[in-house]
Short mmCIF file of C-alpha atoms and ligand atoms in Angstrom, two decimals:
data_model
loop_
_atom_site.label_atom_id
_atom_site.label_comp_id
_atom_site.label_asym_id
_atom_site.label_seq_id
_atom_site.Cartn_x
_atom_site.Cartn_y
_atom_site.Cartn_z
CA UNK A 82 13.25 -0.48 -17.66
CA UNK A 83 12.27 -0.52 -14.00
CA UNK A 84 12.03 -3.39 -11.51
CA UNK A 85 8.89 -3.36 -9.36
CA UNK A 86 8.48 -5.67 -6.35
CA UNK A 87 5.00 -6.62 -5.14
CA UNK A 88 3.39 -5.52 -8.40
CA UNK A 89 0.58 -8.09 -8.17
CA UNK A 90 -0.77 -6.57 -4.95
CA UNK A 91 -3.17 -3.67 -4.50
CA UNK A 92 -0.93 -0.61 -4.89
CA UNK A 93 1.78 -2.36 -6.92
CA UNK A 94 -0.70 -3.53 -9.57
CA UNK A 95 -2.25 -0.06 -9.82
CA UNK A 96 1.27 1.36 -10.16
CA UNK A 97 2.27 -1.06 -12.95
CA UNK A 98 -0.99 -0.45 -14.87
CA UNK A 99 -0.63 3.34 -14.54
CA UNK A 100 3.06 3.25 -15.38
CA UNK A 101 2.54 1.39 -18.64
CA UNK A 102 -0.41 3.66 -19.49
CA UNK A 103 1.61 6.84 -18.95
CA UNK A 104 5.30 6.01 -19.46
CA UNK A 105 5.74 3.28 -22.06
CA UNK A 106 8.86 2.05 -20.21
CA UNK A 107 9.05 -1.72 -19.60
CA UNK A 108 8.53 -3.21 -16.13
CA UNK A 109 9.92 -6.37 -14.57
CA UNK A 110 7.42 -7.30 -11.88
CA UNK A 111 8.72 -9.57 -9.08
CA UNK A 112 5.99 -10.93 -6.83
CA UNK A 113 5.72 -14.02 -4.61
CA UNK A 114 1.93 -14.23 -5.18
CA UNK A 115 1.06 -14.56 -1.49
CA UNK A 116 -2.64 -14.50 -0.57
CA UNK A 117 -2.52 -10.74 -1.37
CA UNK A 118 -0.93 -11.07 -4.81
CA UNK A 119 -3.17 -11.82 -7.75
CA UNK A 120 -2.24 -12.25 -11.43
CA UNK A 121 -5.84 -11.31 -12.29
CA UNK A 122 -5.01 -7.70 -11.28
CA UNK A 123 -2.66 -7.61 -14.27
CA UNK A 124 -4.92 -9.45 -16.73
CA UNK A 125 -5.17 -6.41 -19.02
CA UNK A 126 -1.40 -6.70 -19.62
CA UNK A 127 -1.58 -10.26 -21.04
CA UNK A 128 0.50 -10.32 -24.21
CA UNK A 129 2.05 -6.88 -23.53
CA UNK A 130 5.80 -7.35 -24.07
CA UNK A 131 6.53 -4.32 -21.86
CA UNK A 132 5.47 -6.33 -18.77
CA UNK A 133 7.66 -9.22 -17.60
CA UNK A 134 6.15 -11.04 -14.63
CA UNK A 135 8.52 -13.04 -12.40
CA UNK A 136 7.04 -15.30 -9.70
CA UNK A 137 9.58 -15.12 -6.88
CA UNK A 138 10.53 -13.97 -3.42
CA UNK A 139 12.38 -10.78 -2.45
CA UNK A 140 14.30 -12.86 0.12
CA UNK A 141 15.86 -14.86 -2.75
CA UNK A 142 19.18 -13.07 -3.29
CA UNK A 143 20.31 -15.23 -6.22
CA UNK A 144 17.07 -14.49 -8.08
CA UNK A 145 17.36 -10.73 -7.53
CA UNK A 146 21.01 -10.74 -8.63
CA UNK A 147 19.99 -12.56 -11.79
CA UNK A 148 17.12 -10.13 -12.54
CA UNK A 149 19.35 -7.08 -12.03
CA UNK A 150 22.10 -8.51 -14.26
CA UNK A 151 19.70 -9.62 -16.98
CA UNK A 152 17.41 -6.58 -17.17
CA UNK A 153 19.68 -3.76 -15.95
CA UNK A 154 16.77 -1.70 -14.52
CA UNK A 155 17.44 2.01 -14.02
CA UNK A 156 15.29 1.96 -10.86
CA UNK A 157 13.80 -0.40 -8.31
CA UNK A 158 10.38 0.46 -6.89
CA UNK A 159 9.84 -1.64 -3.78
CA UNK A 160 6.22 -2.35 -2.80
CA UNK A 161 6.46 -6.01 -1.73
CA UNK A 162 5.40 -6.40 1.89
CA UNK A 163 3.03 -8.04 4.28
CA UNK A 164 0.62 -5.15 4.72
CA UNK A 165 -2.30 -5.96 7.02
CA UNK A 166 -2.12 -4.83 10.68
CA UNK A 167 -4.65 -7.43 11.92
CA UNK A 168 -2.67 -10.27 10.30
CA UNK A 169 0.51 -8.93 11.90
CA UNK A 170 -1.18 -9.20 15.29
CA UNK A 171 -2.18 -12.83 14.69
CA UNK A 172 1.18 -13.81 13.13
CA UNK A 173 4.09 -11.34 13.05
CA UNK A 174 6.75 -13.76 11.74
CA UNK A 175 6.03 -13.35 8.04
CA UNK A 176 6.14 -9.54 8.50
CA UNK A 177 9.67 -9.73 9.87
CA UNK A 178 10.75 -12.06 7.05
CA UNK A 179 9.33 -10.14 4.07
CA UNK A 180 9.38 -6.56 5.35
CA UNK A 181 12.72 -6.61 7.18
CA UNK A 182 14.77 -9.50 5.73
CA UNK A 183 13.29 -9.01 2.26
CA UNK A 184 14.12 -5.29 2.20
CA UNK A 185 17.62 -6.06 3.50
CA UNK A 186 18.13 -8.65 0.75
CA UNK A 187 16.93 -6.25 -1.91
CA UNK A 188 19.15 -3.44 -0.60
CA UNK A 189 22.21 -5.68 -0.62
CA UNK A 190 21.51 -6.85 -4.17
CA UNK A 191 20.86 -3.24 -5.27
CA UNK A 192 24.07 -2.07 -3.63
CA UNK A 193 26.20 -4.72 -5.36
CA UNK A 194 24.54 -3.91 -8.69
CA UNK A 195 24.83 -0.13 -8.30
CA UNK A 196 28.49 -0.33 -7.24
CA UNK A 197 29.23 -2.14 -10.51
CA UNK A 198 27.61 0.60 -12.63
CA UNK A 199 29.50 3.49 -14.16
CA UNK A 200 28.94 7.06 -15.33
CA UNK A 201 25.37 8.13 -16.14
CA UNK A 202 23.87 4.72 -15.24
CA UNK A 203 25.37 4.92 -11.75
CA UNK A 204 24.48 8.58 -11.27
CA UNK A 205 20.81 8.17 -12.20
CA UNK A 206 20.08 4.76 -10.58
CA UNK A 207 17.33 4.91 -7.91
CA UNK A 208 15.97 2.60 -5.21
CA UNK A 209 12.51 3.81 -4.16
CA UNK A 210 11.10 2.35 -0.95
CA UNK A 211 7.33 2.48 -0.48
CA UNK A 212 6.42 2.90 3.18
CA UNK A 213 3.58 3.97 5.40
CA UNK A 214 2.56 6.76 7.76
CA UNK A 215 1.98 4.11 10.44
CA UNK A 216 5.72 4.18 11.33
CA UNK A 217 5.16 7.57 13.00
CA UNK A 218 2.72 6.19 15.61
CA UNK A 219 -0.61 7.59 16.74
CA UNK A 220 -1.71 11.25 16.96
CA UNK A 221 -3.89 12.93 19.57
CA UNK A 222 -6.92 14.90 18.31
CA UNK A 223 -5.10 18.26 18.29
CA UNK A 224 -1.60 17.13 17.29
CA UNK A 225 -0.17 18.49 14.04
CA UNK A 226 -0.07 16.07 11.09
CA UNK A 227 3.06 13.91 10.55
CA UNK A 228 5.97 15.69 8.88
CA UNK A 229 9.05 13.89 7.56
CA UNK A 230 10.96 14.74 10.76
CA UNK A 231 8.38 13.24 13.15
CA UNK A 232 9.95 10.67 15.50
CA UNK A 233 9.28 7.03 14.68
CA UNK A 234 6.88 5.45 17.21
CA UNK A 235 5.51 2.29 15.54
CA UNK A 236 2.88 0.46 17.60
CA UNK A 237 1.92 -2.70 15.67
CA UNK A 238 4.11 -5.57 14.44
CA UNK A 239 3.31 -4.34 10.90
CA UNK A 240 4.39 -0.74 11.52
CA UNK A 241 7.45 -1.89 13.51
CA UNK A 242 8.54 -4.07 10.57
CA UNK A 243 8.02 -1.19 8.11
CA UNK A 244 9.92 1.18 10.46
CA UNK A 245 12.80 -1.31 10.54
CA UNK A 246 12.82 -1.43 6.73
CA UNK A 247 12.81 2.39 6.53
CA UNK A 248 15.83 2.50 8.84
CA UNK A 249 17.70 -0.01 6.68
CA UNK A 250 16.99 2.06 3.55
CA UNK A 251 18.21 5.20 5.30
CA UNK A 252 21.40 3.48 6.52
CA UNK A 253 22.22 2.04 3.05
CA UNK A 254 22.19 5.61 1.74
CA UNK A 255 24.12 7.12 4.63
CA UNK A 256 26.76 4.39 4.82
CA UNK A 257 27.14 3.16 1.22
CA UNK A 258 25.75 6.10 -0.75
CA UNK A 259 23.01 3.97 -2.39
CA UNK A 260 20.70 6.51 -4.11
CA UNK A 261 17.47 5.79 -2.24
CA UNK A 262 14.23 7.69 -1.79
CA UNK A 263 11.40 6.77 0.61
CA UNK A 264 7.72 7.70 0.61
CA UNK A 265 5.54 7.39 3.72
CA UNK A 266 1.96 7.32 2.54
CA UNK A 267 -1.40 7.37 4.30
CA UNK A 268 -4.20 4.80 3.81
CA UNK A 269 -4.93 4.07 0.15
CA UNK A 270 -8.24 2.96 -1.36
CA UNK A 271 -9.43 2.13 -4.88
CA UNK A 272 -9.61 -0.77 -7.38
CA UNK A 273 -7.97 -4.15 -6.57
CA UNK A 274 -7.96 -3.44 -2.81
CA UNK A 275 -8.02 -6.82 -1.06
CA UNK A 276 -11.26 -7.24 0.94
CA UNK A 277 -9.50 -7.73 4.27
CA UNK A 278 -9.00 -3.94 4.55
CA UNK A 279 -11.76 -1.63 5.78
CA UNK A 280 -13.20 -0.13 2.58
CA UNK A 281 -13.36 -3.24 0.33
CA UNK A 282 -14.42 -5.41 3.29
CA UNK A 283 -17.38 -3.14 4.03
CA UNK A 284 -18.45 -3.08 0.37
CA UNK A 285 -18.13 -6.88 0.02
CA UNK A 286 -19.95 -7.61 3.30
CA UNK A 287 -22.75 -5.14 2.55
CA UNK A 288 -23.41 -6.70 -0.86
CA UNK A 289 -23.45 -10.15 0.79
CA UNK A 290 -25.87 -8.93 3.50
CA UNK A 291 -23.28 -9.64 6.22
CA UNK A 292 -22.48 -7.53 9.34
CA UNK A 293 -20.26 -4.48 8.77
CA UNK A 294 -17.67 -4.79 11.59
CA UNK A 295 -16.59 -1.48 13.16
CA UNK A 296 -13.74 -1.86 15.66
CA UNK A 297 -14.15 -0.18 19.06
CA UNK A 298 -16.04 3.13 18.94
CA UNK A 299 -15.37 3.72 15.22
CA UNK A 300 -13.82 7.12 15.97
CA UNK A 301 -10.30 6.19 14.83
CA UNK A 302 -9.11 8.56 12.11
CA UNK A 303 -7.26 7.69 8.90
CA UNK A 304 -6.14 10.04 6.10
CA UNK A 305 -7.45 8.45 2.88
CA UNK A 306 -5.77 8.76 -0.53
CA UNK A 307 -7.07 7.38 -3.84
CA UNK A 308 -4.52 4.81 -5.04
CA UNK A 309 -3.73 6.42 -8.41
CA UNK A 310 -2.69 9.58 -6.54
CA UNK A 311 -0.16 7.48 -4.61
CA UNK A 312 1.10 6.15 -7.97
CA UNK A 313 1.54 9.66 -9.37
CA UNK A 314 3.42 10.71 -6.22
CA UNK A 315 5.87 7.82 -6.66
CA UNK A 316 6.38 8.77 -10.32
CA UNK A 317 7.10 12.36 -9.26
CA UNK A 318 9.68 11.14 -6.72
CA UNK A 319 11.34 8.87 -9.30
CA UNK A 320 11.49 11.77 -11.76
CA UNK A 321 12.79 14.52 -9.51
CA UNK A 322 13.20 13.32 -5.90
CA UNK A 323 16.53 13.87 -4.17
CA UNK A 324 18.50 10.76 -3.09
CA UNK A 325 18.43 10.30 0.68
CA UNK A 326 15.16 12.24 1.04
CA UNK A 327 11.85 11.11 2.53
CA UNK A 328 8.51 12.35 1.17
CA UNK A 329 5.21 12.12 3.05
CA UNK A 330 2.23 11.45 0.78
CA UNK A 331 -1.37 11.96 1.86
CA UNK A 332 -4.80 13.02 0.74
CA UNK A 333 -5.53 15.92 3.13
CA UNK A 334 -8.54 13.85 3.96
CA UNK A 335 -8.94 12.76 7.58
CA UNK A 336 -12.08 10.80 8.36
CA UNK A 337 -13.29 8.70 11.32
CA UNK A 338 -13.91 5.05 10.39
CA UNK A 339 -17.62 5.24 11.18
CA UNK A 340 -18.01 8.11 8.68
CA UNK A 341 -16.31 5.97 6.01
CA UNK A 342 -18.68 3.07 6.73
CA UNK A 343 -21.76 5.35 6.63
CA UNK A 344 -20.58 6.97 3.37
CA UNK A 345 -20.18 3.51 1.79
CA UNK A 346 -23.67 2.52 2.95
CA UNK A 347 -25.17 5.70 1.47
CA UNK A 348 -23.41 5.18 -1.88
CA UNK A 349 -24.52 1.55 -2.06
CA UNK A 350 -28.08 2.60 -1.13
CA UNK A 351 -27.97 4.91 -4.16
CA UNK A 352 -26.18 2.65 -6.65
CA UNK A 353 -27.50 -0.80 -5.67
CA UNK A 354 -30.48 -0.40 -3.31
CA UNK A 355 -31.27 -3.43 -1.16
CA UNK A 356 -35.02 -4.21 -0.91
CA UNK A 357 -34.39 -5.23 2.73
CA UNK A 358 -33.53 -1.59 3.62
CA UNK A 359 -30.48 0.66 4.00
CA UNK A 360 -27.14 -1.14 4.25
CA UNK A 361 -26.50 0.89 7.42
CA UNK A 362 -28.76 -1.61 9.26
CA UNK A 363 -25.79 -4.03 9.01
CA UNK A 364 -23.33 -1.80 10.96
CA UNK A 365 -22.06 -3.81 13.94
CA UNK A 366 -19.65 -2.55 16.61
CA UNK A 367 -17.14 -5.28 17.52
CA UNK A 368 -14.19 -5.65 19.92
CA UNK A 369 -11.38 -3.21 19.24
CA UNK A 370 -8.03 -4.07 17.64
CA UNK A 371 -5.30 -4.50 20.31
CA UNK A 372 -3.04 -1.42 20.37
CA UNK A 373 -5.28 0.31 17.83
CA UNK A 374 -3.73 3.61 16.64
CA UNK A 375 -6.24 6.43 17.17
CA UNK A 376 -5.33 8.88 14.47
CA UNK A 377 -3.02 9.24 11.45
CA UNK A 378 -2.66 12.45 9.40
CA UNK A 379 -0.06 13.36 6.81
CA UNK A 380 1.44 16.77 6.22
CA UNK A 381 2.14 16.52 2.48
CA UNK A 382 3.53 20.03 2.01
CA UNK A 383 7.12 18.94 1.27
CA UNK A 384 6.26 16.86 -1.81
CA UNK A 385 4.00 19.67 -3.05
CA UNK A 386 6.63 22.36 -2.50
CA UNK A 387 9.59 20.41 -3.89
CA UNK A 388 8.01 18.21 -6.58
CA UNK A 389 4.73 19.98 -7.35
CA UNK A 390 2.61 16.91 -6.43
CA UNK A 391 -0.96 17.18 -5.16
CA UNK A 392 -3.73 14.56 -5.17
CA UNK A 393 -6.03 14.79 -8.20
CA UNK A 394 -9.03 13.04 -6.60
CA UNK A 395 -11.19 14.37 -3.81
CA UNK A 396 -12.63 11.83 -1.40
CA UNK A 397 -16.08 12.28 -2.94
CA UNK A 398 -14.88 11.46 -6.46
CA UNK A 399 -12.51 8.68 -5.35
CA UNK A 400 -14.94 6.81 -3.12
CA UNK A 401 -17.69 6.94 -5.76
CA UNK A 402 -15.30 5.50 -8.38
CA UNK A 403 -14.25 2.82 -5.91
CA UNK A 404 -17.80 1.67 -5.12
CA UNK A 405 -18.62 1.66 -8.84
CA UNK A 406 -15.49 -0.45 -9.53
CA UNK A 407 -16.48 -3.06 -6.93
CA UNK A 408 -20.03 -3.21 -8.26
CA UNK A 409 -18.66 -3.81 -11.76
CA UNK A 410 -16.07 -6.38 -10.59
CA UNK A 411 -18.02 -8.77 -8.38
CA UNK A 412 -16.22 -11.66 -10.14
CA UNK A 413 -12.86 -10.35 -8.94
CA UNK A 414 -14.18 -10.16 -5.38
CA UNK A 415 -15.58 -13.71 -5.61
CA UNK A 416 -12.25 -15.07 -6.92
CA UNK A 417 -10.14 -13.54 -4.13
CA UNK A 418 -12.56 -14.77 -1.46
CA UNK A 419 -10.91 -18.20 -1.58
CA UNK A 420 -10.74 -20.85 1.15
CA UNK A 421 -7.75 -19.02 2.66
CA UNK A 422 -9.77 -15.79 2.77
CA UNK A 423 -12.63 -17.53 4.55
CA UNK A 424 -10.19 -18.94 7.12
CA UNK A 425 -8.92 -15.40 7.76
CA UNK A 426 -12.43 -14.01 8.26
CA UNK A 427 -13.13 -16.85 10.70
CA UNK A 428 -9.90 -16.15 12.63
CA UNK A 429 -10.26 -12.35 12.80
CA UNK A 430 -13.99 -11.87 13.30
CA UNK A 431 -15.54 -14.92 14.97
CA UNK A 432 -14.05 -14.25 18.41
CA UNK A 433 -14.73 -10.48 18.30
P1 NAD B 580 -0.69 -5.88 -0.63
O1 NAD B 580 -0.67 -6.72 0.61
O2 NAD B 580 -1.98 -5.68 -1.37
O3 NAD B 580 0.36 -6.45 -1.69
C1 NAD B 580 1.63 -6.89 -1.33
C2 NAD B 580 2.24 -7.62 -2.52
O4 NAD B 580 3.55 -8.05 -2.16
C3 NAD B 580 1.46 -8.88 -2.94
O5 NAD B 580 1.32 -8.93 -4.34
C4 NAD B 580 2.33 -10.02 -2.42
O6 NAD B 580 2.20 -11.21 -3.21
C5 NAD B 580 3.71 -9.41 -2.53
N1 NAD B 580 4.69 -10.05 -1.61
C6 NAD B 580 4.50 -10.30 -0.29
N2 NAD B 580 5.59 -10.92 0.21
C7 NAD B 580 6.48 -11.03 -0.82
C8 NAD B 580 7.79 -11.54 -0.93
N3 NAD B 580 8.43 -12.09 0.13
N4 NAD B 580 8.42 -11.47 -2.12
C9 NAD B 580 7.80 -10.92 -3.21
N5 NAD B 580 6.55 -10.44 -3.16
C10 NAD B 580 5.90 -10.47 -1.98
O7 NAD B 580 -0.07 -4.49 -0.17
P2 NAD B 580 -0.39 -3.01 -0.68
O8 NAD B 580 -1.53 -2.48 0.10
O9 NAD B 580 -0.42 -2.99 -2.16
O10 NAD B 580 0.91 -2.25 -0.16
C11 NAD B 580 2.08 -2.13 -0.99
C12 NAD B 580 3.15 -1.36 -0.23
O11 NAD B 580 2.65 -0.09 0.12
C13 NAD B 580 3.57 -2.04 1.09
O12 NAD B 580 4.96 -1.87 1.23
C14 NAD B 580 2.82 -1.25 2.15
O13 NAD B 580 3.53 -1.25 3.37
C15 NAD B 580 2.78 0.13 1.52
N6 NAD B 580 1.65 1.00 1.92
C16 NAD B 580 0.37 0.54 1.84
C17 NAD B 580 -0.68 1.39 2.17
C18 NAD B 580 -2.12 0.96 2.05
O14 NAD B 580 -3.02 1.73 2.43
N7 NAD B 580 -2.42 -0.22 1.52
C19 NAD B 580 -0.42 2.71 2.59
C20 NAD B 580 0.91 3.14 2.66
C21 NAD B 580 1.94 2.28 2.31
P1 TYD B 581 -7.30 -1.12 7.64
O1 TYD B 581 -8.00 -0.99 6.34
O2 TYD B 581 -6.96 -2.50 8.15
O3 TYD B 581 -5.99 -0.20 7.55
P2 TYD B 581 -4.95 0.25 8.73
O4 TYD B 581 -5.18 -0.57 9.94
O5 TYD B 581 -3.63 -0.04 8.08
O6 TYD B 581 -5.20 1.71 8.94
O7 TYD B 581 -8.17 -0.41 8.74
C1 TYD B 581 -8.55 0.96 8.62
C2 TYD B 581 -9.25 1.35 9.88
O8 TYD B 581 -10.50 0.63 9.96
C3 TYD B 581 -8.50 0.97 11.15
O9 TYD B 581 -8.70 2.01 12.12
C4 TYD B 581 -9.14 -0.31 11.62
C5 TYD B 581 -10.57 -0.17 11.15
N1 TYD B 581 -11.26 -1.43 10.79
C6 TYD B 581 -12.54 -1.70 11.29
O10 TYD B 581 -13.11 -0.90 12.06
N2 TYD B 581 -13.15 -2.86 10.92
C7 TYD B 581 -12.55 -3.78 10.10
O11 TYD B 581 -13.16 -4.86 9.83
C8 TYD B 581 -11.27 -3.48 9.57
C9 TYD B 581 -10.57 -4.44 8.65
C10 TYD B 581 -10.66 -2.29 9.93
#
């Protein structure tokens, strides 16, 4: 079996659902159920003995030791993190605790466990660390896309905490020989994406007739990847990645934010027309994010060359599926928009 951390969040839940649909290998899913973690994402696995959910914290060493001893996973896939840049600006402490201290705790537990293994079990054990392209910093308009050897230049508390965790993972391989792999992926989108991030926030606000907040001039560029393509990349790395190696994962799909917002408005106009007029009437430019990175772009040639991975979805197919999913899952959106969510919206948008 494999141990997944953060498997009740956006990407982790998609990974667990896809894994059990394609691999039939049991998963122990450790998640602290922060505001971003949601058991409802895993509702279709109720009663499935291949999924063992454990409510707990990656900073809890005793718990991780117990899970490793009890379940003897052949791999750890580490998603758990605080993941939202705007939240890291308002309150960086939790990012340092989960992303840095949590990754450290997990690495130490994995090292102790791995050192006690023998033969084939020791040789094939893997620790896969899920990271982000944001560790590389911001690109100018004509700069080449990020390769795996790009210098680290993190600019937000979030990306600095992820960069720190990447460095720990690297050092645990270099110093102790722990068989780690790391993926640095671009922006994901798709089902179960928490509506604090751009794409689900725009869909949720549009359907509620609320302003669609575009930071600054809306010309910041992100490289969007449909979430199930990220999941297939991680499976490819687990299957055939080389310990100690880093793989950049991206969708070959750079788009300015304002284009994303206009595309969402056009799709909603088609799929759920509003009698009041096009959703684009709600687009509202607001104050920029402090330290806002201008452009991210991933050069994903290494993972294609070495592991044969390429995204299956184009942006056109992925974004249409995503809008259709949100239209069909308005209950899910309503449930995650709890009191805590409303407090966040108040904190992040009222003063803008
Ligand atoms: P998310 O915020 O949706 O989910 C994070 C999950 O981790 C939640 O279920 C939360 O409950 C859990 N968690 C948080 N702190 C924990 C702790 N201390 N112990 C145990 N569980 C804890 O995040 P996501 O968007 O699914 O991102 C998953 C991973 O992928 C993160 O490491 C993130 O840095 C990385 N990543 C995300 C993107 C993206 O576009 N969302 C892109 C590249 C990489
Ligand atoms: P986000 O989804 O928070 O991802 P990240 O900051 O990790 O790239 O934001 C994507 C882009 O959209 C980013 O450039 C910030 C911008 N943005 C807005 O313009 N308005 C918003 O309300 C949000 C949440 C993001």
